[in-house]
Amino acid sequence: MENFYKEVLMNVMKDMIFILKVENDDFLFQFINTAVMERLDWFNGMIGSSIMDIEPAEKAEFLYKQYKKVVMSQKSYTYEDIYEKNGNKYYAETILSPYFDDNGKVDHIIAVVRDITHEKNALSDAMKMVNSLAESSERYHSLFFHNTDGIFILNKMGYITDGNEASEQITGYKIKELFGKSLNELVDPEDKDNLDTLINEAVKGTNNSGNLTFKNKNGEQVSTLFKIIPLFIEEKMIGLYGILKDVTEQLQSINKLEESEKRFRIIAENAQDLITLINKDGEIMYVSPSYKNILGYYHQEYLKKNFLHNVHLDDQEGLIEIVQNSINSGEPFTIQFRQKNAEGNMIWCESIGNPVFNHKNSFQYMVVLTRDITLRREYESKLKYFAYHDTLTDLPNRLFFKEQFAFAKEQFLTNNIAPALILLDIDHFKLINDTYGHDIGDAVIQEFGSRIKASIRDHDMVARLGGDEFVILLSNIQSSNNAVEIAERIQHTIHQPWVMNGHTLTVTTSMGIATASSQLNFTESDLMKKADIALYEAKESGRNCYKLYKNPPTTL
């Protein structure tokens, strides 16, 4: 299995993977996979070099700050950055994960770099197409050039003084019905401010145009491209020309064309991802054919379904919240969630959504790009497992122990459920190592950990602190007798025969037991110190025994 994971990390994973050793406030490369060599033109000869040796000064300083954050916080950290290759710009998402030595110190950092250029470019292209909608009427101006335009003659206050036949056809009113009326009375209430702005700018001598919606005599809405031009006679402005083009049918055609072009382009560029369009009622109005390859469903099976269709019940509330926030803010969102495939299995997915608005800034639909990240999640889970477990015994390590102790402390302070510690090691382990070699020594440590784990209760925890030193965290201890019973079980288990590669060994253990007696000033270091004192007493008593820490008498 170790070779399998190495092969996966080196050649199967498409993400770039770096492993760096933390040494004297510097970071040295110790592993790079094939993806790094192919994308960055790196080679194995760079192993052992520091970030400062390989990267330009500005880039190295940026990377140094990110890695330093992981060392200081002892937690994973994610950031995005940009790099260039052959004149092309690439976007990357980097996850930095700490790896701890036996003392709980970060001695390695694992960097997983995922190329997110495709998603960034897809969203950028989609937004460019959406933003260009506001300019669509100007871009298609030539389509209407030979049509007869409606023309109004207005005074400088925007009141109608004359008009042509085309204006009558567009508005449904005879010109004599409109004489002396403000053009504002014909405009949809939402566009009155826009008309006033156009008139004021024209009075100042500026030609401007915009999309306005008029209401004709029958109360029907007519979409127009409206332009106001100052009317000059002998260099004196005496009024305004108002030119309107009925573009209702053209705008409808353009909208349909734009939507078709957007769908085609997104599908063409993102065929390997799931493409979903969700309308303002939360219904799925379009899905890409890639649904069949990734989820096993034909895309028609999702049409008109709620966007939560097949989403894991536990993830639905979070998905609803982030989608609604995206619509309210107009900003894209990214979320990870689970959804069911055709085989009935839940797979992990990551979605990037972008809300689309019309020219009046009213929400129309959501464009969502989704990819299957199940393998990535499993890989991240394994990395987290490695960070919290000892590689030799597969038992929890010091970091895991500290987190569990913090929880036990909270239970003690809140519910008065007292914990206890048993600190133990292998008697004369150095002699075993020196006599039989390190392979036998490692096997003894593995078997020792297994026997301890088999001797404790299900809700207790044993962790390897380093070398042959182990610690057991006992929860819900009613009295010291409970801890003593467990210590005796461990002693009995350790006394069973030890046969390693044909060698019969004598293995014993010394144990120090400390129980929490008071909530006052209760800390991990305090309880560990007491257990260590008890362990020292056990060794002084000839080893192969346990000792219970007893509080010294109070001096009055």
Coordinates of C-alpha atoms in Angstrom, one line a residue:
M1 CA 0.0 0.0 0.0
E2 CA 2.9 2.4 0.7
N3 CA 4.2 1.9 -2.9
F4 CA 0.7 2.5 -4.1
Y5 CA 0.3 5.8 -2.3
K6 CA 3.7 6.9 -3.5
E7 CA 2.7 6.1 -7.1
V8 CA -0.5 8.0 -6.7
L9 CA 1.3 11.0 -5.3
M10 CA 4.1 10.9 -7.9
N11 CA 2.3 10.1 -11.2
V12 CA -1.5 9.7 -10.8
M13 CA -2.4 13.0 -9.0
K14 CA -2.8 15.8 -11.6
D15 CA -2.4 18.4 -8.9
M16 CA 1.1 19.7 -8.2
I17 CA 2.4 18.3 -4.9
F18 CA 5.4 19.7 -3.0
I19 CA 6.8 18.4 0.4
L20 CA 9.1 20.9 2.1
K21 CA 11.2 20.4 5.3
V22 CA 11.1 23.2 7.9
E23 CA 14.7 23.9 8.9
N24 CA 16.0 26.9 10.7
D25 CA 13.2 29.2 9.6
D26 CA 13.7 28.1 6.0
F27 CA 11.8 25.7 3.8
L28 CA 13.7 23.0 1.8
F29 CA 12.1 21.0 -1.1
Q30 CA 12.2 17.3 -0.3
F31 CA 9.6 16.0 -2.9
I32 CA 8.0 17.1 -6.1
N33 CA 5.7 15.0 -8.2
T34 CA 5.6 14.6 -12.0
A35 CA 2.9 17.4 -12.4
V36 CA 5.4 19.9 -10.9
M37 CA 8.1 18.8 -13.3
E38 CA 5.8 19.0 -16.4
R39 CA 4.2 22.4 -15.6
L40 CA 7.1 24.3 -14.0
D41 CA 10.0 22.6 -15.9
W42 CA 11.5 21.6 -12.6
F43 CA 13.7 18.6 -12.1
N44 CA 14.7 16.3 -9.2
G45 CA 18.0 18.2 -8.9
M46 CA 16.1 20.9 -7.1
I47 CA 15.5 18.6 -4.2
G48 CA 17.3 20.0 -1.1
S49 CA 17.1 23.6 -2.4
S50 CA 15.2 26.3 -0.5
I51 CA 12.4 28.5 -1.7
M52 CA 14.8 31.4 -1.8
D53 CA 17.2 29.4 -4.0
I54 CA 14.6 28.6 -6.7
E55 CA 12.0 31.3 -6.9
P56 CA 12.6 35.0 -7.7
A57 CA 13.0 37.2 -4.7
E58 CA 9.4 38.7 -4.8
K59 CA 7.8 35.4 -5.3
A60 CA 10.0 33.7 -2.7
E61 CA 9.1 36.3 -0.1
F62 CA 5.3 35.8 -0.8
L63 CA 5.6 32.0 -0.5
Y64 CA 7.7 32.3 2.6
K65 CA 5.0 34.3 4.3
Q66 CA 2.3 31.7 3.4
Y67 CA 4.4 28.7 4.7
K68 CA 5.3 30.7 7.9
K69 CA 1.6 31.1 8.6
V70 CA 1.3 27.2 8.7
V71 CA 4.3 26.9 11.0
M72 CA 3.0 29.6 13.4
S73 CA -0.7 28.4 13.5
Q74 CA 0.0 24.7 13.2
K75 CA -3.1 24.5 11.0
S76 CA -3.8 24.0 7.3
Y77 CA -4.0 27.2 5.2
T78 CA -5.4 27.8 1.7
Y79 CA -4.5 30.7 -0.7
E80 CA -4.8 31.6 -4.4
D81 CA -2.1 33.0 -6.5
I82 CA -1.1 33.6 -10.2
Y83 CA 2.0 32.3 -12.1
E84 CA 3.1 32.7 -15.7
K85 CA 4.6 30.2 -18.1
N86 CA 5.5 30.8 -21.8
G87 CA 3.7 34.1 -21.6
N88 CA 0.4 32.6 -20.4
K89 CA -1.2 33.4 -17.0
Y90 CA -2.3 30.6 -14.8
Y91 CA -4.4 30.6 -11.6
A92 CA -3.7 28.2 -8.8
E93 CA -5.3 27.2 -5.4
T94 CA -2.8 26.0 -2.9
I95 CA -3.6 24.0 0.3
L96 CA -0.7 23.9 2.8
S97 CA -0.9 21.2 5.4
P98 CA 1.4 20.8 8.4
Y99 CA 3.2 17.5 9.3
F100 CA 4.4 17.2 12.9
D101 CA 7.4 15.4 14.4
D102 CA 7.3 13.3 17.6
N103 CA 7.5 16.5 19.7
G104 CA 4.5 18.1 18.1
K105 CA 6.6 20.5 16.1
V106 CA 5.9 21.3 12.4
D107 CA 8.9 19.7 10.6
H108 CA 7.3 19.3 7.1
I109 CA 4.7 21.1 5.0
I110 CA 2.7 19.4 2.3
A111 CA 1.6 21.7 -0.5
V112 CA -1.1 20.6 -2.9
V113 CA -1.5 23.1 -5.8
R114 CA -4.6 22.8 -8.0
D115 CA -4.9 24.6 -11.4
I116 CA -8.1 26.6 -11.3
T117 CA -7.4 28.6 -14.5
H118 CA -10.2 26.8 -16.3
E119 CA -12.9 27.8 -13.8
K120 CA -11.6 31.4 -13.5
N121 CA -11.6 31.8 -17.3
A122 CA -15.0 30.2 -17.7
L123 CA -16.5 32.6 -15.1
S124 CA -14.7 35.6 -16.6
D125 CA -16.1 34.8 -20.1
A126 CA -19.6 34.3 -18.7
M127 CA -19.4 37.7 -17.0
K128 CA -18.1 39.4 -20.1
M129 CA -21.1 38.1 -22.0
V130 CA -23.5 39.2 -19.3
N131 CA -22.0 42.7 -19.1
S132 CA -22.1 43.2 -22.8
L133 CA -25.9 42.8 -22.8
A134 CA -26.2 46.5 -21.7
E135 CA -24.4 47.5 -24.9
S136 CA -26.4 45.2 -27.1
S137 CA -28.7 47.8 -28.5
E138 CA -25.8 50.0 -29.7
R139 CA -24.0 47.0 -31.2
Y140 CA -27.1 46.1 -33.2
H141 CA -27.9 49.7 -34.2
S142 CA -27.1 48.9 -37.9
L143 CA -29.9 46.3 -37.9
F144 CA -32.4 49.0 -37.5
F145 CA -30.8 51.7 -39.7
H146 CA -33.1 51.5 -42.6
N147 CA -36.3 51.3 -40.5
T148 CA -38.5 54.4 -40.2
D149 CA -37.8 56.1 -36.9
G150 CA -40.2 57.8 -34.7
I151 CA -39.2 61.5 -34.2
F152 CA -40.5 63.9 -31.7
I153 CA -39.7 67.6 -31.6
L154 CA -39.5 68.8 -28.0
N155 CA -38.9 72.1 -26.3
K156 CA -36.1 72.4 -23.8
M157 CA -38.4 71.2 -21.0
G158 CA -39.2 67.9 -22.8
Y159 CA -42.7 68.8 -23.9
I160 CA -43.9 67.5 -27.3
T161 CA -44.4 70.2 -29.9
D162 CA -44.5 68.0 -33.0
G163 CA -43.9 64.4 -34.2
N164 CA -43.9 62.2 -37.3
E165 CA -46.1 59.3 -38.5
A166 CA -43.7 56.7 -37.2
S167 CA -44.1 58.1 -33.7
E168 CA -47.8 57.7 -34.0
Q169 CA -47.4 54.0 -35.1
I170 CA -45.0 53.3 -32.1
T171 CA -47.1 55.1 -29.4
G172 CA -50.6 54.5 -30.9
Y173 CA -51.4 58.2 -30.3
K174 CA -52.1 60.8 -32.9
I175 CA -49.7 63.7 -32.7
K176 CA -52.5 66.2 -32.0
E177 CA -53.3 64.1 -28.9
L178 CA -49.7 64.6 -27.7
F179 CA -49.2 68.3 -28.4
G180 CA -48.2 70.1 -25.1
K181 CA -47.7 66.9 -23.2
S182 CA -44.5 65.9 -21.5
L183 CA -42.7 63.0 -23.1
N184 CA -42.2 61.8 -19.5
E185 CA -46.0 60.8 -19.4
L186 CA -45.4 58.2 -22.1
V187 CA -42.4 56.5 -20.4
D188 CA -42.6 53.6 -18.1
P189 CA -42.3 54.8 -14.4
E190 CA -39.0 52.9 -13.9
D191 CA -37.4 54.9 -16.8
K192 CA -38.6 58.4 -16.0
D193 CA -35.3 59.3 -14.3
N194 CA -33.3 58.0 -17.2
L195 CA -35.3 60.2 -19.6
D196 CA -34.8 63.3 -17.4
T197 CA -31.0 62.6 -17.4
L198 CA -31.0 62.3 -21.2
I199 CA -32.9 65.6 -21.6
N200 CA -30.7 67.5 -19.1
E201 CA -27.5 66.3 -20.9
A202 CA -29.0 67.2 -24.3
V203 CA -29.8 70.7 -23.1
K204 CA -26.1 71.0 -22.1
G205 CA -25.2 70.1 -25.7
T206 CA -24.4 66.4 -25.3
N207 CA -25.9 63.8 -27.6
N208 CA -26.9 60.6 -25.6
S209 CA -29.1 57.6 -26.0
G210 CA -30.4 54.8 -23.9
N211 CA -33.0 52.0 -23.7
L212 CA -36.4 53.3 -22.6
T213 CA -39.7 51.5 -22.3
F214 CA -42.7 53.4 -23.5
K215 CA -46.4 52.6 -22.9
N216 CA -48.6 52.9 -26.0
K217 CA -52.2 53.9 -26.1
N218 CA -53.3 50.3 -25.4
G219 CA -51.1 50.1 -22.2
E220 CA -48.6 47.8 -23.9
Q221 CA -44.9 48.2 -23.2
V222 CA -42.7 49.1 -26.2
S223 CA -38.9 48.7 -25.9
T224 CA -37.1 51.5 -27.7
L225 CA -33.6 52.8 -28.3
F226 CA -34.1 56.5 -27.6
K227 CA -31.8 59.3 -28.6
I228 CA -32.0 63.0 -27.9
I229 CA -30.2 65.6 -30.1
P230 CA -30.0 69.3 -29.5
L231 CA -31.9 71.3 -32.2
F232 CA -29.8 74.4 -33.2
I233 CA -30.9 77.2 -35.5
E234 CA -28.2 79.8 -36.2
E235 CA -26.1 78.4 -33.4
K236 CA -28.9 78.9 -30.9
M237 CA -30.5 75.8 -29.3
I238 CA -34.3 76.2 -29.7
G239 CA -35.3 72.7 -28.8
L240 CA -34.6 69.0 -29.0
Y241 CA -35.1 66.1 -31.4
G242 CA -36.3 62.9 -29.7
I243 CA -35.6 59.9 -32.0
L244 CA -37.0 56.5 -30.9
K245 CA -36.6 53.1 -32.6
D246 CA -39.0 50.3 -31.7
V247 CA -36.6 47.4 -30.9
T248 CA -39.0 45.2 -29.0
E249 CA -38.8 42.3 -31.4
Q250 CA -35.1 42.8 -32.0
L251 CA -34.3 42.8 -28.3
Q252 CA -36.3 39.6 -27.8
S253 CA -34.3 38.0 -30.7
I254 CA -31.0 39.4 -29.4
N255 CA -31.7 38.0 -25.9
K256 CA -32.5 34.6 -27.3
L257 CA -29.3 34.7 -29.4
E258 CA -27.2 35.8 -26.5
E259 CA -28.5 33.0 -24.3
S260 CA -27.9 30.5 -27.0
E261 CA -24.3 31.8 -27.6
K262 CA -23.6 31.7 -23.8
R263 CA -24.9 28.1 -23.4
F264 CA -23.0 26.9 -26.5
R265 CA -19.7 28.6 -25.3
I266 CA -19.9 27.3 -21.8
I267 CA -20.7 23.8 -22.9
A268 CA -17.9 23.8 -25.5
E269 CA -15.3 25.0 -23.0
N270 CA -16.4 23.1 -20.0
A271 CA -17.7 19.8 -21.3
Q272 CA -15.9 17.8 -18.5
D273 CA -17.8 19.8 -15.8
L274 CA -21.5 19.9 -14.9
I275 CA -23.1 23.0 -16.3
T276 CA -26.4 24.0 -14.7
L277 CA -28.7 27.0 -15.2
I278 CA -31.2 27.8 -12.3
N279 CA -34.0 30.3 -12.8
K280 CA -35.2 32.8 -10.2
D281 CA -37.7 30.2 -8.8
G282 CA -35.0 27.7 -8.0
E283 CA -35.9 25.4 -10.9
I284 CA -33.3 23.8 -13.1
M285 CA -33.8 25.2 -16.6
Y286 CA -30.8 23.7 -18.3
V287 CA -28.1 21.1 -17.6
S288 CA -25.2 19.9 -19.8
P289 CA -24.9 16.5 -21.4
S290 CA -21.9 15.9 -19.1
Y291 CA -24.4 14.9 -16.3
K292 CA -24.6 11.5 -17.9
N293 CA -20.8 11.0 -17.6
I294 CA -20.4 12.3 -14.1
L295 CA -23.7 11.5 -12.3
G296 CA -25.1 8.8 -14.6
Y297 CA -28.3 10.7 -15.3
Y298 CA -29.5 12.0 -18.7
H299 CA -29.7 15.7 -18.6
Q300 CA -33.5 15.7 -19.4
E301 CA -34.1 14.0 -16.0
Y302 CA -33.1 17.2 -14.2
L303 CA -35.1 19.8 -16.1
K304 CA -37.7 21.6 -14.1
K305 CA -36.5 19.9 -10.9
N306 CA -35.6 22.0 -7.8
F307 CA -31.9 22.8 -7.7
L308 CA -31.6 20.8 -4.4
H309 CA -32.6 17.6 -6.4
N310 CA -30.4 14.7 -5.2
V311 CA -28.3 17.0 -2.9
H312 CA -27.5 15.4 0.5
L313 CA -30.1 16.4 3.1
D314 CA -27.3 17.7 5.5
D315 CA -25.9 20.0 2.8
Q316 CA -29.1 21.6 1.6
E317 CA -29.4 24.3 4.2
G318 CA -25.9 25.6 3.5
L319 CA -26.4 25.5 -0.2
I320 CA -29.6 27.5 0.0
E321 CA -27.9 30.1 2.1
I322 CA -24.9 30.6 -0.1
V323 CA -27.0 30.8 -3.3
Q324 CA -29.3 33.4 -1.7
N325 CA -26.3 35.5 -0.5
S326 CA -24.8 35.3 -4.0
I327 CA -28.1 36.7 -5.6
N328 CA -28.3 39.5 -3.0
S329 CA -24.6 40.5 -3.3
G330 CA -24.2 39.9 -7.0
E331 CA -20.9 38.0 -6.2
P332 CA -19.9 34.5 -7.3
F333 CA -19.9 31.7 -4.8
T334 CA -17.9 28.5 -4.2
I335 CA -19.2 25.6 -2.2
Q336 CA -18.5 21.9 -1.6
F337 CA -21.4 19.5 -1.0
R338 CA -22.6 15.9 -1.6
Q339 CA -25.1 14.7 -4.2
K340 CA -26.4 11.3 -5.2
N341 CA -25.4 9.7 -8.5
A342 CA -27.4 7.2 -10.5
E343 CA -25.9 4.3 -8.6
G344 CA -27.2 5.7 -5.3
N345 CA -23.8 6.7 -4.0
M346 CA -23.1 10.2 -2.6
I347 CA -20.2 11.9 -4.3
W348 CA -18.4 15.1 -3.2
C349 CA -18.8 18.0 -5.6
E350 CA -17.5 21.6 -5.8
S351 CA -19.7 24.2 -7.4
I352 CA -18.8 27.7 -8.6
G353 CA -21.9 29.8 -9.2
N354 CA -22.4 33.2 -10.8
P355 CA -25.7 35.2 -10.8
V356 CA -26.8 36.7 -14.1
F357 CA -28.8 40.0 -14.1
N358 CA -30.7 41.8 -16.9
H359 CA -30.1 45.4 -18.1
K360 CA -32.3 46.6 -15.2
N361 CA -30.2 44.7 -12.7
S362 CA -33.0 42.2 -12.0
F363 CA -31.8 38.6 -11.3
Q364 CA -32.5 36.2 -14.2
Y365 CA -30.7 33.0 -13.5
M366 CA -27.7 31.3 -11.9
V367 CA -24.8 29.8 -13.9
V368 CA -23.3 26.9 -12.0
L369 CA -20.1 25.0 -12.9
T370 CA -19.7 21.7 -10.9
R371 CA -17.0 19.1 -10.8
D372 CA -16.6 15.8 -9.0
I373 CA -14.0 16.2 -6.2
T374 CA -14.5 12.8 -4.5
L375 CA -10.9 11.7 -5.1
R376 CA -9.5 15.0 -3.9
R377 CA -11.6 14.9 -0.7
E378 CA -10.4 11.3 0.0
Y379 CA -6.8 12.5 -0.6
E380 CA -7.2 15.5 1.7
S381 CA -8.8 13.2 4.3
K382 CA -5.7 10.9 4.1
L383 CA -3.4 13.9 4.5
K384 CA -5.3 14.9 7.6
Y385 CA -5.2 11.4 9.0
F386 CA -1.4 11.3 8.4
A387 CA -1.1 14.6 10.3
Y388 CA -2.9 13.2 13.4
H389 CA -1.4 9.7 13.5
D390 CA 1.9 8.1 14.2
T391 CA 3.3 6.5 11.0
L392 CA 4.9 3.5 12.8
T393 CA 2.0 2.3 15.0
D394 CA -1.0 4.0 13.3
L395 CA -2.0 5.3 16.7
P396 CA -2.9 8.9 17.5
N397 CA 0.1 11.2 17.8
R398 CA 1.0 14.0 20.2
L399 CA -1.1 16.6 18.2
F400 CA -4.2 14.3 18.3
F401 CA -3.7 13.7 22.0
K402 CA -3.5 17.4 22.7
E403 CA -6.9 18.0 21.0
Q404 CA -8.5 15.1 22.8
F405 CA -7.1 16.3 26.1
A406 CA -8.6 19.8 25.5
F407 CA -12.0 18.2 25.0
A408 CA -11.6 16.1 28.1
K409 CA -10.6 19.2 30.0
E410 CA -13.8 21.0 28.8
Q411 CA -15.9 18.0 29.9
F412 CA -14.2 18.1 33.3
L413 CA -14.7 21.8 33.9
T414 CA -18.3 21.8 32.6
N415 CA -19.7 18.4 33.7
N416 CA -17.1 17.5 36.4
I417 CA -16.3 14.3 34.5
A418 CA -12.7 13.7 35.6
P419 CA -10.0 12.4 33.2
A420 CA -6.8 10.5 34.1
L421 CA -3.5 9.8 32.4
I422 CA -1.3 6.8 32.3
L423 CA 2.2 7.5 31.1
L424 CA 4.2 4.4 30.1
D425 CA 7.2 3.2 28.3
I426 CA 9.0 -0.1 27.5
D427 CA 11.5 -1.2 30.1
H428 CA 15.1 -1.4 28.8
F429 CA 13.9 -0.7 25.2
K430 CA 17.4 0.5 24.2
L431 CA 18.8 -2.9 25.2
I432 CA 16.2 -4.6 22.9
N433 CA 17.2 -2.2 20.0
D434 CA 20.9 -2.8 20.6
T435 CA 20.5 -6.6 20.9
Y436 CA 18.1 -7.4 18.1
G437 CA 18.3 -4.4 15.8
H438 CA 15.9 -1.6 14.9
D439 CA 13.6 -3.7 12.8
I440 CA 12.8 -5.9 15.8
G441 CA 12.7 -2.7 17.9
D442 CA 10.1 -1.2 15.6
A443 CA 8.1 -4.4 15.6
V444 CA 8.1 -4.4 19.5
I445 CA 6.8 -0.8 19.5
Q446 CA 4.0 -1.7 17.0
E447 CA 3.0 -4.7 19.1
F448 CA 3.2 -2.8 22.3
G449 CA 0.8 -0.2 21.0
S450 CA -1.6 -2.8 19.7
R451 CA -1.7 -4.6 23.1
I452 CA -2.3 -1.3 24.9
K453 CA -5.1 -0.4 22.6
A454 CA -6.7 -3.8 23.1
S455 CA -6.6 -3.4 26.9
I456 CA -8.3 0.0 27.2
R457 CA -12.0 0.9 26.9
D458 CA -13.5 2.0 23.6
H459 CA -13.9 5.6 24.7
D460 CA -10.3 5.9 26.0
M461 CA -7.3 6.8 23.8
V462 CA -3.7 5.7 23.6
A463 CA -1.2 7.9 21.7
R464 CA 2.5 7.5 20.9
L465 CA 4.5 10.5 22.1
G466 CA 7.7 9.4 20.5
G467 CA 10.3 6.6 20.8
D468 CA 8.9 4.0 23.3
E469 CA 6.9 6.5 25.2
F470 CA 3.1 6.3 25.2
V471 CA 0.2 8.0 27.0
I472 CA -3.3 6.9 27.7
L473 CA -6.1 9.4 28.2
L474 CA -8.9 7.9 30.3
S475 CA -12.2 9.7 30.4
N476 CA -15.1 9.4 32.9
I477 CA -12.9 8.1 35.7
Q478 CA -15.0 7.7 38.9
S479 CA -12.0 7.0 41.1
S480 CA -8.3 6.1 40.9
N481 CA -9.4 2.4 41.2
N482 CA -10.7 2.6 37.7
A483 CA -7.3 3.7 36.4
V484 CA -5.5 1.1 38.4
E485 CA -7.8 -1.7 37.0
I486 CA -6.9 -0.6 33.4
A487 CA -3.2 -0.5 34.3
E488 CA -3.4 -4.0 35.6
R489 CA -5.1 -5.2 32.4
I490 CA -2.3 -3.6 30.4
Q491 CA 0.3 -5.2 32.6
H492 CA -1.3 -8.6 32.2
T493 CA -1.5 -8.2 28.4
I494 CA 2.2 -7.1 28.2
H495 CA 3.3 -10.2 30.2
Q496 CA 1.9 -12.5 27.5
P497 CA 4.7 -14.2 25.4
W498 CA 6.6 -12.0 22.9
V499 CA 8.0 -13.8 19.8
M500 CA 9.5 -11.6 17.1
N501 CA 11.0 -13.2 14.0
G502 CA 11.9 -16.3 15.8
H503 CA 13.2 -14.5 18.9
T504 CA 11.5 -14.9 22.3
L505 CA 11.7 -11.5 24.1
T506 CA 11.1 -10.4 27.6
V507 CA 9.1 -7.2 27.4
T508 CA 7.7 -5.3 30.5
T509 CA 6.4 -1.8 31.0
S510 CA 6.5 0.8 33.8
M511 CA 3.5 3.0 34.2
G512 CA 2.8 6.3 36.0
I513 CA -0.9 7.1 36.8
A514 CA -2.3 10.6 37.5
T515 CA -5.9 11.5 38.1
A516 CA -7.5 14.9 38.0
S517 CA -8.4 15.8 41.6
S518 CA -9.4 19.4 41.3
Q519 CA -10.6 21.8 38.6
L520 CA -8.5 24.5 40.1
N521 CA -5.5 25.3 37.8
F522 CA -6.1 22.1 35.9
T523 CA -3.9 21.8 32.8
E524 CA -2.4 19.2 30.5
S525 CA 1.1 20.0 31.6
D526 CA 0.2 19.7 35.2
L527 CA -1.4 16.2 34.8
M528 CA 1.5 15.0 32.5
K529 CA 4.0 16.2 35.1
K530 CA 2.2 14.2 37.9
A531 CA 2.1 11.1 35.6
D532 CA 5.8 11.5 34.9
I533 CA 6.6 11.7 38.6
A534 CA 4.6 8.5 39.2
L535 CA 6.4 6.8 36.2
Y536 CA 9.8 7.8 37.7
E537 CA 8.7 6.2 41.0
A538 CA 7.8 3.0 39.2
K539 CA 11.2 2.8 37.5
E540 CA 12.9 3.5 40.9
S541 CA 10.9 0.6 42.4
G542 CA 12.5 -1.9 40.0
R543 CA 10.3 -1.3 36.8
N544 CA 7.7 -3.7 35.6
C545 CA 5.0 -2.1 37.7
Y546 CA 2.8 0.9 38.0
K547 CA 2.6 3.8 40.5
L548 CA -0.2 6.1 41.3
Y549 CA 0.7 9.8 41.9
K550 CA -0.3 10.9 45.3
N551 CA -0.6 14.6 46.2
P552 CA 2.0 15.7 48.8
P553 CA 0.5 16.5 52.3
T554 CA -0.4 20.2 52.8
T555 CA 1.9 22.0 55.2
L556 CA 0.0 24.3 57.6

